[in-house]
Short mmCIF file of C-alpha atoms in Angstrom, two decimals:
data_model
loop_
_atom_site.label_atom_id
_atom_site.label_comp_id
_atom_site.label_asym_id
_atom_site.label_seq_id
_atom_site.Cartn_x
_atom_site.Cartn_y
_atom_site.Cartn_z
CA UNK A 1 67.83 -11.75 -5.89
CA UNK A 2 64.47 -10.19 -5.24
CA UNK A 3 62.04 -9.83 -8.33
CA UNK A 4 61.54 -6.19 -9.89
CA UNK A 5 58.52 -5.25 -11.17
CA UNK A 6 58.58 -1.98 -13.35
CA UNK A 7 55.05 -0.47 -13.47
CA UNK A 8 56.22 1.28 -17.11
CA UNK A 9 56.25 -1.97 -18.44
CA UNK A 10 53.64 -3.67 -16.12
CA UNK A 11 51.35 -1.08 -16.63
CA UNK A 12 49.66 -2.34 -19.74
CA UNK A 13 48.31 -5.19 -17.75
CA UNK A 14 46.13 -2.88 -15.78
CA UNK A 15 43.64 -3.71 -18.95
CA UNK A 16 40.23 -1.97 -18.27
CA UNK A 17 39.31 -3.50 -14.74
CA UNK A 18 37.04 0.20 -14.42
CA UNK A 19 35.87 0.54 -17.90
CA UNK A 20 32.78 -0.84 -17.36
CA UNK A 21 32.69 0.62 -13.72
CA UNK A 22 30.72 -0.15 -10.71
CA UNK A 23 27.18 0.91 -12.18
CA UNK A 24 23.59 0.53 -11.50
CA UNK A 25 24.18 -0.02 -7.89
CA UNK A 26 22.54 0.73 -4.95
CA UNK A 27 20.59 3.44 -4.35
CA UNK A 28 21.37 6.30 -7.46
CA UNK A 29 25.18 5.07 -7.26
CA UNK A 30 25.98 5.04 -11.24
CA UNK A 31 29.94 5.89 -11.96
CA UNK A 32 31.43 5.20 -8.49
CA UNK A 33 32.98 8.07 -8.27
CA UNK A 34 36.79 6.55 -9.91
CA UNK A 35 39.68 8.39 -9.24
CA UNK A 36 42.24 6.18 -10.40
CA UNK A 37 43.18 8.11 -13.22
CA UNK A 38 44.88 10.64 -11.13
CA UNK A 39 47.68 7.70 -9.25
CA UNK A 40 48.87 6.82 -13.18
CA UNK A 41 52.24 7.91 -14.04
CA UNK A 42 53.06 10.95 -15.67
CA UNK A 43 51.20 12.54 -17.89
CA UNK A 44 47.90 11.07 -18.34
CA UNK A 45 44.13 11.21 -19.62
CA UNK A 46 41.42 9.21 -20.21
CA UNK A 47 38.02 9.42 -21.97
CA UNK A 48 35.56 6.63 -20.75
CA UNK A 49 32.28 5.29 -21.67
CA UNK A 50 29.94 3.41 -20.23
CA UNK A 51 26.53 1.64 -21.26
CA UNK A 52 24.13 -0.11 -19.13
CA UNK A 53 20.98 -2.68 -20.15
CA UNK A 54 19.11 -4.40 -17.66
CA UNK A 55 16.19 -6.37 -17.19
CA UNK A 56 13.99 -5.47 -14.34
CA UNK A 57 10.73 -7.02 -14.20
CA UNK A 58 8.28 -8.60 -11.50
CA UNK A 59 4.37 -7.90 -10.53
CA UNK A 60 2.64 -6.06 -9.71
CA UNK A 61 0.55 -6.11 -6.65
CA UNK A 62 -3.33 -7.19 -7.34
CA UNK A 63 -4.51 -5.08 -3.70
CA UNK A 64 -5.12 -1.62 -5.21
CA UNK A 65 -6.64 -0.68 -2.26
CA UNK A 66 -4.17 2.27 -0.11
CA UNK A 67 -5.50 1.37 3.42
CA UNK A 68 -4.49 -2.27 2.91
CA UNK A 69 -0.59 -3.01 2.85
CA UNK A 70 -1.34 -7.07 2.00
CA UNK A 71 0.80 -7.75 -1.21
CA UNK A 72 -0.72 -10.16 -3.75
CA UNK A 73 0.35 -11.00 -6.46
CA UNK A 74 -0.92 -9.76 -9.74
CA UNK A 75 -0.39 -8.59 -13.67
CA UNK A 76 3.42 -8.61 -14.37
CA UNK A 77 5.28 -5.51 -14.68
CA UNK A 78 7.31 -6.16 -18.00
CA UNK A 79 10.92 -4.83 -18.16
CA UNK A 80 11.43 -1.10 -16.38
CA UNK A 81 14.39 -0.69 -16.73
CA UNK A 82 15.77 1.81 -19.60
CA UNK A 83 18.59 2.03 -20.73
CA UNK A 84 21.28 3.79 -19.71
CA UNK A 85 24.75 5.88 -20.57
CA UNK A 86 27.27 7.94 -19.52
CA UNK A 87 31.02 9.30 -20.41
CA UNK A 88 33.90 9.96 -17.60
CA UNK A 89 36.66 11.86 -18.51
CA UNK A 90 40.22 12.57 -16.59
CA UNK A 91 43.35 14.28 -17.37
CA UNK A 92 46.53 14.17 -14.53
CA UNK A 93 50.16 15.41 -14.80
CA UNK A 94 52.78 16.15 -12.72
CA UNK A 95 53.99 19.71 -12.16
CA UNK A 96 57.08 18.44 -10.61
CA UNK A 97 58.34 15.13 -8.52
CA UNK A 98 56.50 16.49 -5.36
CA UNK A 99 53.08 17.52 -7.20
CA UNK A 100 50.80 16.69 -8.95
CA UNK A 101 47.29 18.10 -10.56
CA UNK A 102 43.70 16.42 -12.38
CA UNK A 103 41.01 16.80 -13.83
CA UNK A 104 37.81 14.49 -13.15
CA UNK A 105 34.36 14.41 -14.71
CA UNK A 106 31.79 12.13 -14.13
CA UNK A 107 28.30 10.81 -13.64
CA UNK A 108 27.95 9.65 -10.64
CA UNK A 109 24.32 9.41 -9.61
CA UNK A 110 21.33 8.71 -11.78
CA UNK A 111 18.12 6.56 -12.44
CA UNK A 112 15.78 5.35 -15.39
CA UNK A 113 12.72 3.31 -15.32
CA UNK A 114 9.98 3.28 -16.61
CA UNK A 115 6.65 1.03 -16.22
CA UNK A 116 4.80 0.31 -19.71
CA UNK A 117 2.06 -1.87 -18.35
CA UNK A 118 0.00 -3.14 -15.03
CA UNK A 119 -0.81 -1.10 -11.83
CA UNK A 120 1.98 1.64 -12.51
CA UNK A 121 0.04 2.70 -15.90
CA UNK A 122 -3.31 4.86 -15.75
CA UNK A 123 -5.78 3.09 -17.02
CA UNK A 124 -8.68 5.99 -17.13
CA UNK A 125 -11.53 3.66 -16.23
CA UNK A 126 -13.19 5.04 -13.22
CA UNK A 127 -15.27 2.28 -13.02
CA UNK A 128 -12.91 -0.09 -13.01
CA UNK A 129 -10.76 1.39 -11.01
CA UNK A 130 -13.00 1.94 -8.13
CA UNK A 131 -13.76 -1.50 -8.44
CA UNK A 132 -10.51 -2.81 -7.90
CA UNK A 133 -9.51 -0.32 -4.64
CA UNK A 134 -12.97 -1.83 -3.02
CA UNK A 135 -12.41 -5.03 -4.78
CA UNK A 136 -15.74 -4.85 -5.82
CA UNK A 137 -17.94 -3.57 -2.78
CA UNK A 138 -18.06 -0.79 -5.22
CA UNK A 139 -18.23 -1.67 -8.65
CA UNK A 140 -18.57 1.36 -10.29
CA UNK A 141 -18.96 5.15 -9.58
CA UNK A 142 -22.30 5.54 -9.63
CA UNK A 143 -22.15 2.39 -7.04
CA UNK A 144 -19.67 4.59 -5.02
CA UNK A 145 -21.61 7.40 -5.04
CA UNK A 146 -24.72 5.84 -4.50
CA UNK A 147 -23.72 4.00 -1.03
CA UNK A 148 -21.54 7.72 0.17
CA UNK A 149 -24.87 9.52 -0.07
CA UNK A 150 -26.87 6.99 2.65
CA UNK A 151 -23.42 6.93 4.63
CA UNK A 152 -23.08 10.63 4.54
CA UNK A 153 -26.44 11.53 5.89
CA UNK A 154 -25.57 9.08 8.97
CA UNK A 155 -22.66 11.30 9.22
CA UNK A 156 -24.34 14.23 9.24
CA UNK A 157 -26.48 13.12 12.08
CA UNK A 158 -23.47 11.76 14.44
CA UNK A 159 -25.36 8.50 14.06
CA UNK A 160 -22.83 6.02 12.10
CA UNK A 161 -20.68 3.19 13.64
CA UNK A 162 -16.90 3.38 13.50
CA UNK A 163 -17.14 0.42 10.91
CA UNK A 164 -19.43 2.92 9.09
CA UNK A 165 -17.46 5.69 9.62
CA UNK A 166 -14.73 3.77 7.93
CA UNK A 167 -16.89 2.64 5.15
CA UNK A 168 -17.62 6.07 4.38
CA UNK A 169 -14.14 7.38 4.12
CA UNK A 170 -13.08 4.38 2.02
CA UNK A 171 -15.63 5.06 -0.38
CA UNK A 172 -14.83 8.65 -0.47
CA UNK A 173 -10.80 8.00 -0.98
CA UNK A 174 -11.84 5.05 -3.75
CA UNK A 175 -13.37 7.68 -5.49
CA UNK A 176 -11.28 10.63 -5.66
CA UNK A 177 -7.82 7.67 -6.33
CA UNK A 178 -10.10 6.93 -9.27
CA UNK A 179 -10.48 10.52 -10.30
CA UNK A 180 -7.10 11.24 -9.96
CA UNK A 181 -5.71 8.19 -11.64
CA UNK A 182 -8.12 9.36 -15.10
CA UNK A 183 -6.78 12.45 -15.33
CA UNK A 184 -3.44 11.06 -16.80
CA UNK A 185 -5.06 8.48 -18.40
CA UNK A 186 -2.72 6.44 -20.88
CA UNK A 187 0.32 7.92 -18.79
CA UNK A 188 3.01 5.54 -17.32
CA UNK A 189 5.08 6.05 -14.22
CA UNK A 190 8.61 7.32 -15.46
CA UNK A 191 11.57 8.59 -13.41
CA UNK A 192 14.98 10.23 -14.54
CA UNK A 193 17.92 11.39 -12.52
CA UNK A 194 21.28 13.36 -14.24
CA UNK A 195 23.89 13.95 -12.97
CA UNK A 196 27.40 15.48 -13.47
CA UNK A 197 30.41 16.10 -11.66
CA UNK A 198 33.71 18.02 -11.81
CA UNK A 199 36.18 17.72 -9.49
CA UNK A 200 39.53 19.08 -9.24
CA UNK A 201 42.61 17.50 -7.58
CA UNK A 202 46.39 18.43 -6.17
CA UNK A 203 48.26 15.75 -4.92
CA UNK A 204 51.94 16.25 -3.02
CA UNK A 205 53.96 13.50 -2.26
CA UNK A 206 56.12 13.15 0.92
CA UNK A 207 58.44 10.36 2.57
CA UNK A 208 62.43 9.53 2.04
CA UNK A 209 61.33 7.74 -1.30
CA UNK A 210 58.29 9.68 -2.17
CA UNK A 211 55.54 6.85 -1.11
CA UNK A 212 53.14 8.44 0.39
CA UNK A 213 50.55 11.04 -1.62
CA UNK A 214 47.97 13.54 0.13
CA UNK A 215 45.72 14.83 -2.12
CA UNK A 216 42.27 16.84 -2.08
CA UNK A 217 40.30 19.70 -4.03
CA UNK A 218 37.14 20.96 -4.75
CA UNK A 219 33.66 18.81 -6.06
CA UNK A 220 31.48 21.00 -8.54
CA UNK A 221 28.02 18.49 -8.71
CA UNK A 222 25.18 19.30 -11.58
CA UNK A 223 21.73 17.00 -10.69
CA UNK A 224 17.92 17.54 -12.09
CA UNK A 225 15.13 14.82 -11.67
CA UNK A 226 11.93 14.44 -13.25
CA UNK A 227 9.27 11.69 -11.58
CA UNK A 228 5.87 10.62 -12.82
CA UNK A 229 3.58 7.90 -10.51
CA UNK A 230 0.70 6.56 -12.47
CA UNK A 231 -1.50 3.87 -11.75
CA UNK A 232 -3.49 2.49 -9.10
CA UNK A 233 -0.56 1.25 -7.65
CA UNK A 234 0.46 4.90 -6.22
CA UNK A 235 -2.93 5.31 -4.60
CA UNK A 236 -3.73 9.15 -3.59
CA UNK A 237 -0.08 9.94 -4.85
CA UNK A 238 -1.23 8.94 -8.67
CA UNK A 239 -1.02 11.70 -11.28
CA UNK A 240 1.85 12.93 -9.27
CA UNK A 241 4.11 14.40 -11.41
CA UNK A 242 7.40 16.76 -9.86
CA UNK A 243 10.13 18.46 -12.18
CA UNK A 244 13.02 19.06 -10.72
CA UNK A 245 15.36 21.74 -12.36
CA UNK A 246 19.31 21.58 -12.82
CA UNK A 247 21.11 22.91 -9.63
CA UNK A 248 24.66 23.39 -9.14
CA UNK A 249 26.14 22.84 -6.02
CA UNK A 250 29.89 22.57 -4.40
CA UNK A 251 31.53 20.04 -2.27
CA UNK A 252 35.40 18.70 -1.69
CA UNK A 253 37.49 15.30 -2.09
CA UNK A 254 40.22 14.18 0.36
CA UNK A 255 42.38 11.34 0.37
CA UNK A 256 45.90 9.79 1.31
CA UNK A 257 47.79 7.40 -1.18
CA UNK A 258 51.09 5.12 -0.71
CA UNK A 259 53.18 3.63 -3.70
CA UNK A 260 55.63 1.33 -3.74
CA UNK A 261 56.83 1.11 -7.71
CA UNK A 262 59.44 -2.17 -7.19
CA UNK A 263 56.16 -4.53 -6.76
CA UNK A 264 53.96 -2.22 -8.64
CA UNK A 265 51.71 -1.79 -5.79
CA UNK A 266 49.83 1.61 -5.00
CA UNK A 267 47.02 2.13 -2.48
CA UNK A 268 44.35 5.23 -2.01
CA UNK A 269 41.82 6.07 0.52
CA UNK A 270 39.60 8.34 -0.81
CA UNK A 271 36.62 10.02 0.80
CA UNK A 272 34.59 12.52 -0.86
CA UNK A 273 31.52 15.23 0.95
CA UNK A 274 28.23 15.27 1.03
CA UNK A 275 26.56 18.20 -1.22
CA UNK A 276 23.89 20.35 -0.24
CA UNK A 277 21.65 20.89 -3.43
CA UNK A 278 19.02 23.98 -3.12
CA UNK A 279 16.57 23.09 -6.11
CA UNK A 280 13.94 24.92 -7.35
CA UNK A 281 11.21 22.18 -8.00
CA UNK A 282 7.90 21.95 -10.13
CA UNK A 283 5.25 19.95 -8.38
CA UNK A 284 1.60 18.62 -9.69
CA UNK A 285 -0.92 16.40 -7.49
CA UNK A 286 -4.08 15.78 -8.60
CA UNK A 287 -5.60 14.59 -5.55
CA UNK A 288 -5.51 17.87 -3.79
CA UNK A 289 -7.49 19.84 -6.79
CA UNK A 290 -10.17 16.83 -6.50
CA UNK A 291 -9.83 17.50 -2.80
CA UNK A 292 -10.10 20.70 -2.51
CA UNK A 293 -13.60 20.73 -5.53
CA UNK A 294 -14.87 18.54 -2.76
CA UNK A 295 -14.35 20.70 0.23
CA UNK A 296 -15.96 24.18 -2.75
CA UNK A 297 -12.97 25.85 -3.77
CA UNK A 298 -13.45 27.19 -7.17
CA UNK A 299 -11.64 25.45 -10.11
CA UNK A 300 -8.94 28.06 -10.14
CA UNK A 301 -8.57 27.74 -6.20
CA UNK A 302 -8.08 23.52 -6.81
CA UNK A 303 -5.72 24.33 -9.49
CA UNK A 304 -3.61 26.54 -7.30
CA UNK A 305 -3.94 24.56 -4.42
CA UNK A 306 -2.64 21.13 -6.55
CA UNK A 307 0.35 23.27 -8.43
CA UNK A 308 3.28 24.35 -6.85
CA UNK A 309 6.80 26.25 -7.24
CA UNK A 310 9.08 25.83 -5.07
CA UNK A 311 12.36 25.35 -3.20
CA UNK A 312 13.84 22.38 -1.49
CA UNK A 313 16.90 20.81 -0.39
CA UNK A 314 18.65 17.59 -1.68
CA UNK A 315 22.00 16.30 0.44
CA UNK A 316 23.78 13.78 -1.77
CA UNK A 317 25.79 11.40 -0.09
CA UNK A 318 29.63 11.30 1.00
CA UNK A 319 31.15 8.23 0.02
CA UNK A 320 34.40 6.38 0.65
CA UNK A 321 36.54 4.61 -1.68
CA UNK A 322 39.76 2.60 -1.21
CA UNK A 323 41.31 1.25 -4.36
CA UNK A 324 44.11 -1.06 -4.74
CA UNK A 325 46.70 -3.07 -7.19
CA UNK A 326 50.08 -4.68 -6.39
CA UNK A 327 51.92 -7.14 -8.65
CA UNK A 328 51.90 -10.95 -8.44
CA UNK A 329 54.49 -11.11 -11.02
CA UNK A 330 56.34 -9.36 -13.63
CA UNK A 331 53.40 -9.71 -16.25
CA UNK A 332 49.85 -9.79 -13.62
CA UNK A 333 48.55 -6.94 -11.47
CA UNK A 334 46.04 -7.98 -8.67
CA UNK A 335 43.39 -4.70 -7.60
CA UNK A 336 40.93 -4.54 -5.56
CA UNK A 337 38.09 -1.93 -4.66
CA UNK A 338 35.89 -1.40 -1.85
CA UNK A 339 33.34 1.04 -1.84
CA UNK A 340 31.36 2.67 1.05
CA UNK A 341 28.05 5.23 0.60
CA UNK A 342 25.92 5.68 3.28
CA UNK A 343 22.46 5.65 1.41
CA UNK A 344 20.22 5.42 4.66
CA UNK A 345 20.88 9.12 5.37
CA UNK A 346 19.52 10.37 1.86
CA UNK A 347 16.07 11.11 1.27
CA UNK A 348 13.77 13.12 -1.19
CA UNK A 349 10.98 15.31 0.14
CA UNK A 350 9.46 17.24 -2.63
CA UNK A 351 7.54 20.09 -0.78
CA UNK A 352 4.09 19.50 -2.17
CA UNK A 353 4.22 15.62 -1.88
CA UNK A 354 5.05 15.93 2.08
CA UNK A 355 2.57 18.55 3.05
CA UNK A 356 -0.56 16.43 1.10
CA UNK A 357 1.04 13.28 2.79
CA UNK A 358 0.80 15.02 6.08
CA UNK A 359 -2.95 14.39 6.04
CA UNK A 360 -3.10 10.87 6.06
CA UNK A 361 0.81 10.30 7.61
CA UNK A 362 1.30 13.10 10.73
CA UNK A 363 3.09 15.90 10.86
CA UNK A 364 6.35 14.75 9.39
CA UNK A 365 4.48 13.37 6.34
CA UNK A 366 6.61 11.30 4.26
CA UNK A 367 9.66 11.17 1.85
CA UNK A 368 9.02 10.53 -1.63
CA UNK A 369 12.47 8.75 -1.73
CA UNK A 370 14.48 6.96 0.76
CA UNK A 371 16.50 3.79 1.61
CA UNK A 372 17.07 1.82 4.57
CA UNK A 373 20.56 0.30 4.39
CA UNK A 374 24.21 1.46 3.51
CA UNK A 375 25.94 0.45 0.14
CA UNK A 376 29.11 -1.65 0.80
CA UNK A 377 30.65 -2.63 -2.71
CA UNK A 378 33.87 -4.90 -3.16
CA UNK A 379 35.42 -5.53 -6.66
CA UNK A 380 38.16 -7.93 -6.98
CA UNK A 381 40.50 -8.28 -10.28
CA UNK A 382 43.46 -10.13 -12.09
CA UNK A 383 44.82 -8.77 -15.14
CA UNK A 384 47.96 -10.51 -17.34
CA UNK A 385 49.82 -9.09 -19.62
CA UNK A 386 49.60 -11.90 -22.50
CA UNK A 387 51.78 -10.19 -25.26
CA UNK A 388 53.90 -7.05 -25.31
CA UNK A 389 51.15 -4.49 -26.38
CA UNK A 390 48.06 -6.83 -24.98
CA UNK A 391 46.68 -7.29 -21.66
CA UNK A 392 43.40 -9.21 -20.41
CA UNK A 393 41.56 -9.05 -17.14
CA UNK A 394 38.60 -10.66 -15.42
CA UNK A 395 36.77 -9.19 -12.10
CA UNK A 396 34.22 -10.54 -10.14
CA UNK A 397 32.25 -8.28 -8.02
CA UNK A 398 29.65 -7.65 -5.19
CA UNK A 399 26.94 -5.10 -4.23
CA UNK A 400 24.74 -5.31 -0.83
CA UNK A 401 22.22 -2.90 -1.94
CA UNK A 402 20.45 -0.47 0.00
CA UNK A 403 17.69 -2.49 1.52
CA UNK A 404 15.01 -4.49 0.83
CA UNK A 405 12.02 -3.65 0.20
CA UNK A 406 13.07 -0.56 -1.56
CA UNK A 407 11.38 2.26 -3.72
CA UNK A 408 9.10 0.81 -6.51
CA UNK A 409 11.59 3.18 -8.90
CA UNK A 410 14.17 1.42 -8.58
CA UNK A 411 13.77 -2.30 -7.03
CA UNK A 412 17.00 -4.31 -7.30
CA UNK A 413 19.25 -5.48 -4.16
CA UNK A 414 22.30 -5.27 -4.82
CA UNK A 415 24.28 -7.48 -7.48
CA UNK A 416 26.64 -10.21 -8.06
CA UNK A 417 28.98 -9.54 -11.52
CA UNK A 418 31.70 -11.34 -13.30
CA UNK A 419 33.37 -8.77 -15.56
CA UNK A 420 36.29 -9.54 -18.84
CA UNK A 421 38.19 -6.85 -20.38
CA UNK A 422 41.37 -6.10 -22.75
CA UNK A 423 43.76 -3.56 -23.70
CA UNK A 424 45.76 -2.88 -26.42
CA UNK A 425 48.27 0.00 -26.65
CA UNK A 426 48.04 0.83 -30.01
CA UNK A 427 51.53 3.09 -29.62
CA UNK A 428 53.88 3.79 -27.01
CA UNK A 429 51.46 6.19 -25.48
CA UNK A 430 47.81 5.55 -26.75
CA UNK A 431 45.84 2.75 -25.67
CA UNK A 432 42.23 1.39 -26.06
CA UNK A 433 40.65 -0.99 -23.78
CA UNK A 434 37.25 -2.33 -23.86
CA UNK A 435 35.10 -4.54 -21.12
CA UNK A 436 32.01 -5.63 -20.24
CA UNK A 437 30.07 -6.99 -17.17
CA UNK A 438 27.43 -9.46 -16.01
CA UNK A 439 25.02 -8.25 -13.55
CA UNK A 440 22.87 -10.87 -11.42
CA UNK A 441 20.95 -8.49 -9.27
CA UNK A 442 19.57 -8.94 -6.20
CA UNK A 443 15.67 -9.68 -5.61
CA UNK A 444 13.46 -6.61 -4.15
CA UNK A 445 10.30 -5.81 -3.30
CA UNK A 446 8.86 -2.59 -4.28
CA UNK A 447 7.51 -0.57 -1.80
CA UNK A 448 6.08 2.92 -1.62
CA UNK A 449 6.74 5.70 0.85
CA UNK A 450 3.65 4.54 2.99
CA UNK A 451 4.67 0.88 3.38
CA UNK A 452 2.92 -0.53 1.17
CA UNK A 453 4.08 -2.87 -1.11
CA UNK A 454 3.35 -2.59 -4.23
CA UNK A 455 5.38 -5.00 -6.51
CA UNK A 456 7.37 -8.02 -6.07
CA UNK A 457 11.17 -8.36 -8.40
CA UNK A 458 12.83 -11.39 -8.87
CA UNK A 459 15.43 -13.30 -11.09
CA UNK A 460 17.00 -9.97 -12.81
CA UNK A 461 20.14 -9.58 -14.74
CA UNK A 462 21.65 -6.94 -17.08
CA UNK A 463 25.43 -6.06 -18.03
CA UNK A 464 27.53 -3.36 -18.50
CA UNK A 465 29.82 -2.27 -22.23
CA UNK A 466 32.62 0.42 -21.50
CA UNK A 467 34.63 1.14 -24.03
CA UNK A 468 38.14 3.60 -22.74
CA UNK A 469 40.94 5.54 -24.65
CA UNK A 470 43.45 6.78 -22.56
CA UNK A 471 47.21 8.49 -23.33
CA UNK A 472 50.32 8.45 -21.05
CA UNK A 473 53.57 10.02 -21.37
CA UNK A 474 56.73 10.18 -19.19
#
């Protein structure tokens, strides 16, 4: 006689195996997009939320210098990493037995660091600083200034060497770094993403037993950004500071699901769009208003010239998810998740940043964000059913990153994780489940936009709380 499993009663052993979801991932991946609440049965909703803590630190790199990419080692970086939270919410029912409609929100993308000490803090010591980028050839500005007054008359006659040529316009960039980095003095670097999501969903089912599911709808995504580089380890880009302000944009979900209730299994492809995000963006560069002083613009002129409004374009990625459970017995559930985001196509090119870059760089100047590999992300998960209202579960996942060396705002790997969670119905309906994860993340090296690296990351960790209360009726 062949063994029944009946997912009303096997369902509480599905105990929190995406409470404490697939976060701080590559790239800005943060929620991974879940969509699991809409394939429960019946009516059902869930509030979820999620904390992160994790302990990024290396060091810094002791060449300050922009026109040398050599990394050595230097001051460490203490922990950047802030913490971080964020809720998901969903709500599903079923209009009939064909169809079915939901509610998702989420967070899906996002970053928070900040650097408190070393090369990614402005010091304010011109002197010191010029120092360091000439590591000292130079060792202070009057120095500096000293040796580009004998180079520049040479200039001025046609009569220097290429080596003094070189000379020159090292002393000259040494300088205005300095300049730039002391006017944010005391400042550290800082970035923040946000981001929210609401996406709608209607699902019909199909097939002789009603197996199979298509289901799709429309993706309403909210992001803003704010970004500060200080330090010497930013080079010309120090002082850079862009604001970037809340835009909503519009993109879909599409997916195809089969069920089969006897073993409790259910599978879902699920692919969601890119979004096109037209955001109006606040930009400040220091190094063009010392620029432009040098070349005798008027104060106003510099401060025009460094400041900027405008209006530029972010894509965020598509992504693909398949998700996965079937019964090993009547009282354990095995899942599995595999998620796919192609992170290599995504960039950020503030406006400002790229042009100023264009001087040093060519004409495509360069991104202020971008990453070199796809994410690939695979979760695997048991969960047993160890008394009528109780289930536990354990997971153990894996995250490949999105390259290495990666932007100094954000330099983890990847991950390993072990996860544990529980789940208690507390009545017939209502349930609360709570889990956690261990995060072993991947070593990185830092590296900005120009190659150069500019910090070294190794031996990180942090986990993951999610606490979830969800209801489901017939």
């Amino acid at each position: 006689m062949r063994t029944t499993f009946h997912l009303k009663t096997l369902a509480v052993a599905i105990a929190t195996l995406s409470v404490a979801s697939v976060t701080n991932a590559a790239g800005l991946d943060r929620s991974g997009q879940d969509v699991t609440a809409f394939f429960q049965d019946g009516t059902y909703a869930e509030a979820v939320y999620t904390y992160i803590d994790a302990d990024v630190s290396g060091y810094d790199s002791a060449n300050t210098n922009p026109s040398q990419n050599d990394y050595v080692r230097g001051d460490k970086t203490g922990d950047i990493a802030e913490s971080y939270d964020f809720f998901r919410y969903g709500v599903k029912a079923d209009i009939n037995d064909t169809f079915s409609v939901g509610i998702l929100y989420d967070e899906p993308f996002g970053a928070a660091a900040e650097y408190t000490q070393s090369n990614f803090v402005s010091q304010g010591d011109v002197d010191a600083s010029i120092a360091s980028i000439t590591n000292g050839a130079a060792p202070s500005l009057a120095a500096a200034q000293g040796a580009i007054g004998a180079l520049a008359a040479g200039e001025t006659a046609g009569v220097l060497t290429p080596e003094q040529q070189a000379q020159l316009d090292g002393l000259r960039g040494a300088v205005a770094v300095a300049q730039a980095e002391a006017s944010t003095a005391g400042e550290n670097t800082n970035v923040e993403v946000r981001s929210q999501s609401l996406t709608g969903i209607l699902g019909m089912k199909f097939g002789a037993n009603k197996n199979f599911q298509i289901y799709g709808g429309p993706v309403a995504q909210r992001i803003q950004s704010e970004t500060k580089l200080r330090g010497l380890a930013y080079g010309p880009a120090t002082g850079y500071t862009s604001n970037s302000n809340p835009d909503m944009d519009y993109g879909y979900i599409a997916g195809i699901a089969y069920s089969k209730p006897e073993i409790a299994l259910k599978a879902a492809l699920t692919y969601r769009s890119e979004i096109d995000h037209d955001i109006e963006i606040s930009e400040s560069y220091p190094l063009v208003a010392i620029r432009a002083i040098a070349a005798g613009a008027t104060p106003e002129q510099a401060a025009a010239a460094a400041n900027r409004d405008s209006t530029y374009e972010i894509t965020t990625p598509k992504s693909v998810n398949f998700d996965f459970q079937t019964g090993i017995n009547p009282t354990t559930l095995a899942t599995a998740k595999v998620r796919w985001v192609p992170w290599s196509d995504f960039v950020i090119t503030p406006p400002l940043y790229n042009d100023t870059s264009k001087i040093s760089y060519g004409p495509d100047g360069l991104d202020l964000v971008e990453y070199e590999d796809d994410q690939w992300q695979v979760e695997l998960g048991l969960a047993k059913r160890v008394a009528p209202a109780l289930a536990i579960s354990g997971t153990v996942g894996w995250d490949s990153g999105a390259g290495d060396p990666t932007t100094s705002l954000g330099p983890v790997d990847g991950y390993y994780s072990v996860g544990l969670g529980a789940k208690y119905n507390v009545t017939e309906n209502w349930a609360v489940s709570a889990g956690g994860k261990y995060l072993w993340f991947g070593d990185a090296k830092g590296r900005l936009p120009s190659g150069k690296i500019v910090g070294d990351f190794q031996d990180n960790d942090g986990y993951i709380a999610g606490l979830k209360i969800s209801y489901q009726g017939k």
